[in-house]
Short mmCIF file of C-alpha atoms and ligand atoms in Angstrom, two decimals:
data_model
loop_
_atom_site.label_atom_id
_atom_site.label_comp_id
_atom_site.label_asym_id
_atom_site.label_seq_id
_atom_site.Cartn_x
_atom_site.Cartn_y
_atom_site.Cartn_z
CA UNK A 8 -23.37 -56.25 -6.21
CA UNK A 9 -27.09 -57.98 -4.92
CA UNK A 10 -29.20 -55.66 -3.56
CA UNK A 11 -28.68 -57.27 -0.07
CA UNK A 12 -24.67 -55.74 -0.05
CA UNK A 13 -25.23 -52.68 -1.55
CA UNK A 14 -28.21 -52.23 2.15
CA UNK A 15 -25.76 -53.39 4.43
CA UNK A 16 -22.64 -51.70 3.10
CA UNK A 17 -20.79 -49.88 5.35
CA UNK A 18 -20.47 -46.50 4.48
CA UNK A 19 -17.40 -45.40 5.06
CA UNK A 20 -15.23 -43.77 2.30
CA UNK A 21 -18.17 -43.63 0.09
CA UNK A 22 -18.77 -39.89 -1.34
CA UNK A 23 -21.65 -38.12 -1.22
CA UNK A 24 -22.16 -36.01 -4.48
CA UNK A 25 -24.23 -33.88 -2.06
CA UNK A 26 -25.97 -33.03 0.98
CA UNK A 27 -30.29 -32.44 1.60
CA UNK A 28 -31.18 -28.67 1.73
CA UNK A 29 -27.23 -27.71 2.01
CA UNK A 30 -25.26 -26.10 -0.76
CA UNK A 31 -21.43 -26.32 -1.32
CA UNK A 32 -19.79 -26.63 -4.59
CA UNK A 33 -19.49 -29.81 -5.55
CA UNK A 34 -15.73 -30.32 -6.74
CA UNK A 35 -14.82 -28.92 -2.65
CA UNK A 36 -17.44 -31.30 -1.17
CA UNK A 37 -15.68 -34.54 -3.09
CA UNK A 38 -12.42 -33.09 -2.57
CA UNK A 39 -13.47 -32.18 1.30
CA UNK A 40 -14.31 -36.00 1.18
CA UNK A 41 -11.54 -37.58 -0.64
CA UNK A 42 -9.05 -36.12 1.64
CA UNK A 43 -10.97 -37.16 5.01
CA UNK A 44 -11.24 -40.64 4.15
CA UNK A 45 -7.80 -40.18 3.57
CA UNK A 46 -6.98 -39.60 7.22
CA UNK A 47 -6.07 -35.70 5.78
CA UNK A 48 -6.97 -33.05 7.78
CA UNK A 49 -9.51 -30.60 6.47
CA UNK A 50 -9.41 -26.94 7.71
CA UNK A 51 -12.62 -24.75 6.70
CA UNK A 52 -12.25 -21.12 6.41
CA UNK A 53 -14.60 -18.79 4.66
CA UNK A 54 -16.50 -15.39 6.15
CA UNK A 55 -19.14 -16.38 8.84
CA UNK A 56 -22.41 -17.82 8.20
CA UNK A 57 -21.02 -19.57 4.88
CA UNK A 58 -21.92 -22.63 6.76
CA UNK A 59 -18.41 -24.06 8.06
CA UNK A 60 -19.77 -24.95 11.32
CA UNK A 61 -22.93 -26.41 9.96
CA UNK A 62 -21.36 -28.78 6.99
CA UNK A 63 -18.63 -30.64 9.49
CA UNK A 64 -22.34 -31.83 10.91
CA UNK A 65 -23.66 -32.24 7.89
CA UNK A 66 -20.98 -34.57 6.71
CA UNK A 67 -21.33 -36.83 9.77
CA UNK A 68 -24.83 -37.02 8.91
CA UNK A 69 -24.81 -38.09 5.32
CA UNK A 70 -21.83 -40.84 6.50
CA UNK A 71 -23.48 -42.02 9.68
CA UNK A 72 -20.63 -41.03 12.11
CA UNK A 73 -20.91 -40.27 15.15
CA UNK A 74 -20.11 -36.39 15.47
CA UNK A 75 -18.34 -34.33 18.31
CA UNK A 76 -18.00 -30.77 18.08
CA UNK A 77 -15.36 -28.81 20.20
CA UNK A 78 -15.79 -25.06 20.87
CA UNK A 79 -12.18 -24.01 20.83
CA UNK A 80 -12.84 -20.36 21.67
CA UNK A 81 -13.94 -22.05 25.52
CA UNK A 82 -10.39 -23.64 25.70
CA UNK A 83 -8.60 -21.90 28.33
CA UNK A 84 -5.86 -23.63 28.83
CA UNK A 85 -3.69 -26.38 27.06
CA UNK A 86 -4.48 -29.49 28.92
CA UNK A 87 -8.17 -28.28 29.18
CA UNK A 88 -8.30 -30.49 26.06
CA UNK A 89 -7.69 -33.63 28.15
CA UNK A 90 -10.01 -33.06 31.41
CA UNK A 91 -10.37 -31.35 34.00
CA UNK A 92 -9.78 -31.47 37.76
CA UNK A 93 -12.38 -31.54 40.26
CA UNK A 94 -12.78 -32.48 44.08
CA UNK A 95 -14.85 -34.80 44.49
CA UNK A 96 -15.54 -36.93 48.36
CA UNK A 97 -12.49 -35.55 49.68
CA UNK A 98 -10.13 -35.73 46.51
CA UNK A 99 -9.27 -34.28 43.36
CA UNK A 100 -9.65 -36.61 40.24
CA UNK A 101 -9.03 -35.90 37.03
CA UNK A 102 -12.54 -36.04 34.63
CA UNK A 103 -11.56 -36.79 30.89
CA UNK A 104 -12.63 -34.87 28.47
CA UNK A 105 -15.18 -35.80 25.39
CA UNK A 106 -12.81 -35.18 22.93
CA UNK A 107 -10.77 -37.95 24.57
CA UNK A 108 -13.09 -40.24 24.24
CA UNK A 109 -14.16 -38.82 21.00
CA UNK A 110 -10.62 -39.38 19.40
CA UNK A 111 -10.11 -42.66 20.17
CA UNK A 112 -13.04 -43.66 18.16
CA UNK A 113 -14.47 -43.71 14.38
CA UNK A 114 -16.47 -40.45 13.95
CA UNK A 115 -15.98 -36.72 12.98
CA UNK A 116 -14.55 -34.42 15.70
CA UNK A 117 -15.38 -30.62 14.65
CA UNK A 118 -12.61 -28.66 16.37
CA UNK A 119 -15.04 -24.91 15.92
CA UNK A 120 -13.48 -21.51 15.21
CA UNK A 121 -10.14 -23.45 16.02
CA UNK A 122 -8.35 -19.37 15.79
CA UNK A 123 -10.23 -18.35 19.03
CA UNK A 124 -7.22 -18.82 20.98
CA UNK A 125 -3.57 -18.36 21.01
CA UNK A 126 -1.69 -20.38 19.59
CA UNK A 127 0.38 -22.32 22.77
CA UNK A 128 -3.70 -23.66 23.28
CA UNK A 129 -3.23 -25.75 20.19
CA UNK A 130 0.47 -27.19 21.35
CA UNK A 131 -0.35 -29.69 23.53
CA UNK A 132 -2.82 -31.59 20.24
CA UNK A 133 0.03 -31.33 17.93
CA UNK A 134 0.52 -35.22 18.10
CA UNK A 135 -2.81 -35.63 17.69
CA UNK A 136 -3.09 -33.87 14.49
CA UNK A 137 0.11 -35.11 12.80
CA UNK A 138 1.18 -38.33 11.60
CA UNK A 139 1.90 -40.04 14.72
CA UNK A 140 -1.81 -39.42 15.52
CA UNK A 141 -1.33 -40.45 19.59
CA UNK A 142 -1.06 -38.28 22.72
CA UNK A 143 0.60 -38.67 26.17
CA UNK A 144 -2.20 -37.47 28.80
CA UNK A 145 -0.09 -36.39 31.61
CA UNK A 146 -2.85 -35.94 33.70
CA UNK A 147 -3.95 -40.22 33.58
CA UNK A 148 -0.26 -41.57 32.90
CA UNK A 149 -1.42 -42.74 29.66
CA UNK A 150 -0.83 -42.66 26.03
CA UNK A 151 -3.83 -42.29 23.43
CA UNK A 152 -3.94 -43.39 20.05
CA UNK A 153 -6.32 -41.56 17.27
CA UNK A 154 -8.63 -44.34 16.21
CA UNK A 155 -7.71 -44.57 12.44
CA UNK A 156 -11.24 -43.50 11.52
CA UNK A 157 -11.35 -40.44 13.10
CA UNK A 158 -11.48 -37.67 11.36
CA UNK A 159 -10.25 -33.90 12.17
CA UNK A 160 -12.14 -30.78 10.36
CA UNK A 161 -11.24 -27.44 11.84
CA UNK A 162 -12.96 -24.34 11.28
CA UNK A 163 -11.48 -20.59 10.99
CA UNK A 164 -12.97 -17.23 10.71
CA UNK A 165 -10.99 -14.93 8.88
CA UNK A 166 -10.93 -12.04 7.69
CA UNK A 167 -10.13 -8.25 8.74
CA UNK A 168 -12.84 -7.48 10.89
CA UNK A 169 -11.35 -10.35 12.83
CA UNK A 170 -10.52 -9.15 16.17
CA UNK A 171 -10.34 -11.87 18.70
CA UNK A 172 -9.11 -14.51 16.19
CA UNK A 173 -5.01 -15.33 15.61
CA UNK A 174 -2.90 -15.87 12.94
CA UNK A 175 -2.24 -19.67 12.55
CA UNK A 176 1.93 -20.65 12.81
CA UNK A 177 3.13 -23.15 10.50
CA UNK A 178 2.97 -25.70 12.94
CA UNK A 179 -1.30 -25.57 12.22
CA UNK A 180 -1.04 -25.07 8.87
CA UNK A 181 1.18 -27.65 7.91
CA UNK A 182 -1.22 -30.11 9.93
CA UNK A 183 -4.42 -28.39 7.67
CA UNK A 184 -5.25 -29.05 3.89
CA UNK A 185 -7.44 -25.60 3.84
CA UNK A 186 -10.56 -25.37 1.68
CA UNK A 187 -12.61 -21.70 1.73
CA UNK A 188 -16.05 -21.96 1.56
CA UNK A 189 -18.50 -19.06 0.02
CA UNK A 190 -21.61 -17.89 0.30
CA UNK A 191 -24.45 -20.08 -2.50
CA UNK A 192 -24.75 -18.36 -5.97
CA UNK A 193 -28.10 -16.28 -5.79
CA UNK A 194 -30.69 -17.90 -6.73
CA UNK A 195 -29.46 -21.37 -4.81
CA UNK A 196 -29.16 -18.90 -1.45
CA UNK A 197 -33.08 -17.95 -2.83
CA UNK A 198 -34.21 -22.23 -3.39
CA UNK A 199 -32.93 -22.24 0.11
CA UNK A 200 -34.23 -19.52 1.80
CA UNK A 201 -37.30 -20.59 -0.01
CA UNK A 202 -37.74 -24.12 1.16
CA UNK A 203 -35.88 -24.61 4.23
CA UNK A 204 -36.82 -21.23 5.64
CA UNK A 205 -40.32 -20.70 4.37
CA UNK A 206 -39.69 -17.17 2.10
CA UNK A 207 -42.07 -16.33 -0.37
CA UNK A 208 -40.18 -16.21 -3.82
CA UNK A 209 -39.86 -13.03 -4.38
CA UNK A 210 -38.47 -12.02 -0.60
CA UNK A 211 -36.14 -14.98 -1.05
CA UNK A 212 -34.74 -13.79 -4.40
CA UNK A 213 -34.67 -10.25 -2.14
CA UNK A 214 -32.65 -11.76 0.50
CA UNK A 215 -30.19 -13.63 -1.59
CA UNK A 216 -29.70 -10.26 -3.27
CA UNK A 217 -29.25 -7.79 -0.33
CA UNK A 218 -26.92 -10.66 1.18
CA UNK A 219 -24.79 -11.25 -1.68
CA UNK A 220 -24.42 -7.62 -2.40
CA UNK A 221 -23.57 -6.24 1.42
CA UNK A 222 -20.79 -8.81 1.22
CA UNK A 223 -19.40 -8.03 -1.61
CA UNK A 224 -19.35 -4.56 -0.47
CA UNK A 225 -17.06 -5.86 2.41
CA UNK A 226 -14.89 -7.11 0.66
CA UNK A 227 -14.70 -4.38 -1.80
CA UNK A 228 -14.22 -2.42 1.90
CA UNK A 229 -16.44 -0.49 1.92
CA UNK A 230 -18.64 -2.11 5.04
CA UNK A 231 -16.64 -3.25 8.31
CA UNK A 232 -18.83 -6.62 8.91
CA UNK A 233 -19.31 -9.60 6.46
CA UNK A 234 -22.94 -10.58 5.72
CA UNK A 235 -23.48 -14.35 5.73
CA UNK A 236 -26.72 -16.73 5.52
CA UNK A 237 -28.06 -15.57 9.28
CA UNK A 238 -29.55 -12.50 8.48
CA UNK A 239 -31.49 -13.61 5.43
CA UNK A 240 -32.42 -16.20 8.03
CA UNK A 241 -33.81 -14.28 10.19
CA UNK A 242 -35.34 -12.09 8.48
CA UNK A 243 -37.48 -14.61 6.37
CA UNK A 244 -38.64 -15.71 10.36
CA UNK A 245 -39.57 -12.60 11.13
CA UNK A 246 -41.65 -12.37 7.71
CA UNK A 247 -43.03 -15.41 8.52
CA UNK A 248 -44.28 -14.15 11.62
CA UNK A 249 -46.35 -11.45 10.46
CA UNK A 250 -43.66 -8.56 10.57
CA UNK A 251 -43.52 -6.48 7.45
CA UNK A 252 -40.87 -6.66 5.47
CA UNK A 253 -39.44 -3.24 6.08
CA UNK A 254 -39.16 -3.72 9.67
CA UNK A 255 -37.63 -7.52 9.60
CA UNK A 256 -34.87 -6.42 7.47
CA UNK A 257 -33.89 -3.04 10.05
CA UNK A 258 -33.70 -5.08 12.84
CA UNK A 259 -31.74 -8.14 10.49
CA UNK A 260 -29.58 -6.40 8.10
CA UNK A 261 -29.33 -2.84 9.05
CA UNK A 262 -28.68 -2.40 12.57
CA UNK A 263 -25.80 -5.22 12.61
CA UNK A 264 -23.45 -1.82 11.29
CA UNK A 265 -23.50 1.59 13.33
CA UNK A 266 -25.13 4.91 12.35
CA UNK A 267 -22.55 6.76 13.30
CA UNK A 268 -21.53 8.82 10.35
CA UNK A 269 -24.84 9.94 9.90
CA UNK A 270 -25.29 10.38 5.61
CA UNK A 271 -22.08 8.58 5.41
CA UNK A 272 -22.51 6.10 7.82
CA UNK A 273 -22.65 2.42 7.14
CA UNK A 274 -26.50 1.97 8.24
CA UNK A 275 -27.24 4.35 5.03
CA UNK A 276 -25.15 2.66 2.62
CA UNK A 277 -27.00 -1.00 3.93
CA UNK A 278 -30.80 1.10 3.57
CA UNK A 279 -29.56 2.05 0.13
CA UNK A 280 -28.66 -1.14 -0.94
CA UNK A 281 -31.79 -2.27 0.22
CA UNK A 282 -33.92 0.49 -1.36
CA UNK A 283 -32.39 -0.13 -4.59
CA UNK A 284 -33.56 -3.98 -4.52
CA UNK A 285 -36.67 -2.99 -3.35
CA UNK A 286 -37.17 -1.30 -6.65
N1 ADP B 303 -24.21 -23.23 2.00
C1 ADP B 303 -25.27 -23.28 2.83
N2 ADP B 303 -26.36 -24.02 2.55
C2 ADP B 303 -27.40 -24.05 3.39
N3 ADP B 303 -27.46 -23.39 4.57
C3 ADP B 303 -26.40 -22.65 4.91
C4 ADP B 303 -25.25 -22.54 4.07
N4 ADP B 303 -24.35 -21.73 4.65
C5 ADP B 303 -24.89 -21.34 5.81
N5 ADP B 303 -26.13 -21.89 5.97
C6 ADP B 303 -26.98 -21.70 7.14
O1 ADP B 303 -26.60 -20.49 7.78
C7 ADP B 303 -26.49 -20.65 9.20
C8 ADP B 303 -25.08 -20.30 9.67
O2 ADP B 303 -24.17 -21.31 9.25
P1 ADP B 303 -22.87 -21.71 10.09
O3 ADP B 303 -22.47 -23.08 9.71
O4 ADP B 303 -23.13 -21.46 11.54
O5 ADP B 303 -21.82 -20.66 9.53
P2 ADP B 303 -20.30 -20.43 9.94
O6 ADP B 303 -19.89 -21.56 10.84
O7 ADP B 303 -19.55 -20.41 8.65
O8 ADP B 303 -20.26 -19.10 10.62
C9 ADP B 303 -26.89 -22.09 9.49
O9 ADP B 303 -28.24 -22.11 9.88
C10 ADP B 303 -26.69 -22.80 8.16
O10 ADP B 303 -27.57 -23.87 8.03
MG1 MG B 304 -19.23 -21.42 12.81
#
């Protein structure tokens, strides 16, 4: 291939082996990839903050596609997918929805924390997500067809301290290939928190560590709440803005679970997993 192709190649259905400042393990991301450019659904799950949300972008970015992102939890209704109606000089019209315009062409379309409503909310995109890939829009009289480079990714939080979110039926999961994402091994959450996010190397080796360790410690059960990347996040900010280290990781870490409890309570089990890294 002349050097002239390879700059004007399209790049469509070309994998990434990775993505700038962004860690996933590298068999999902080329499996996450293969199966998109497939026309395969791809459903994210994983404990918050292990960067669901933030690689559906990521992945429109290193492919050039246009990306739309739909906040499921703020559907209300089933044909709130499709539009809306509003009165406008003396008569209601219907206004189409982004995602319908967002469907019909080549592009990602993020459908975020997709278990944030029941499931009847998700009926009326079945069509959409399955094989036949079109839609009837009531509403407008017209049928919709899924442009064939459109991709669906979904994204689920789950996990017991889960209230709010709903078990998916079948009917989702059988329209999902699902692929969990995790937190970064230590010391790439540390690189991170180091270049992106401006942490001395020693604080970002101490982040990385108190994250890593209050999760695990939620999963073990012993903490209600999962830890993701945010409050590392945050706390390197507030490190960066002159607060001292101490103080940044109370308000970050430690007051996200409740004192009540006292000695027992799960604010002293997060200060002594702290003290013990501070060591
Ligand atoms: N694997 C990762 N690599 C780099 N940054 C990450 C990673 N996971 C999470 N982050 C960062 O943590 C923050 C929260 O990520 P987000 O995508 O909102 O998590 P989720 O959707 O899983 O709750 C974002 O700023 C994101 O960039
Ligand atoms: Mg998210």
């Amino acid at each position: 291939m002349t050097i002239e192709q390879t700059g004007q190649q399209d790049q469509w259905g070309i994998n990434v082996e990775n993505l700038p400042d962004f860690w996933v393990d590298s068999e999902k991301l080329s499996i996450m990839q293969d199966l998109m450019f497939s026309g395969i659904n791809v459903m994210l799950t994983g404990d918050p903050g292990t960067g669901k949300t933030e690689l559906t972008k990521r992945l429109a970015q290193a492919h050039n596609l246009p990306f739309h992102r739909v906040n499921v939890g703020a559907i209300r209704t089933p044909r709130d997918w499709f539009g809306h109606w509003e009165f406008i000089g003396g008569q209601t019209v219907f206004i189409q929805s982004e995602f319908v315009a967002a469907i019909q062409r080549p592009g990602i379309v993020a459908l975020d924390e997709f278990n944030r409503v029941t499931p009847d909310i998700h009926n009326s995109i079945y069509t959409i997500l399955d094989h036949n890939r079109e839609v009837f829009i009531e509403e407008t009289k017209q049928y919709i067809s899924v442009h064939p480079r459109c991709i669906f990714i979904a994204t689920e939080n789950r996990g017991r301290s889960h209230t709010g979110t709903f078990m998916e039926d079948t009917a989702v999961e059988d329209r999902f290939e699902t692929l969990q994402l995790t937190l970064p091994p230590i010391e790439i959450m540390a690189d991170l928190l180091e270049k992106v996010y401006g942490a001395t190397p020693d604080h970002a080796l101490l982040l990385a560590r108190i994250t890593h360790k209050l999760n695990s410690l939620y999963h073990e059960e012993s903490l209600s709440r999962p830890t993701g990347f945010r409050p590392a996040i945050s706390a390197a900010a507030l490190v960066k803005r002159g607060q001292p280290l101490n103080t940044a990781l109370k308000y970050t870490f430690v007051n996200r679970f409740s004192p009540e409890g006292g000695v027992d309570s799960e604010q002293t089990t997060v200060l002594q997993v702290i003290q013990a890294y501070l060591k």
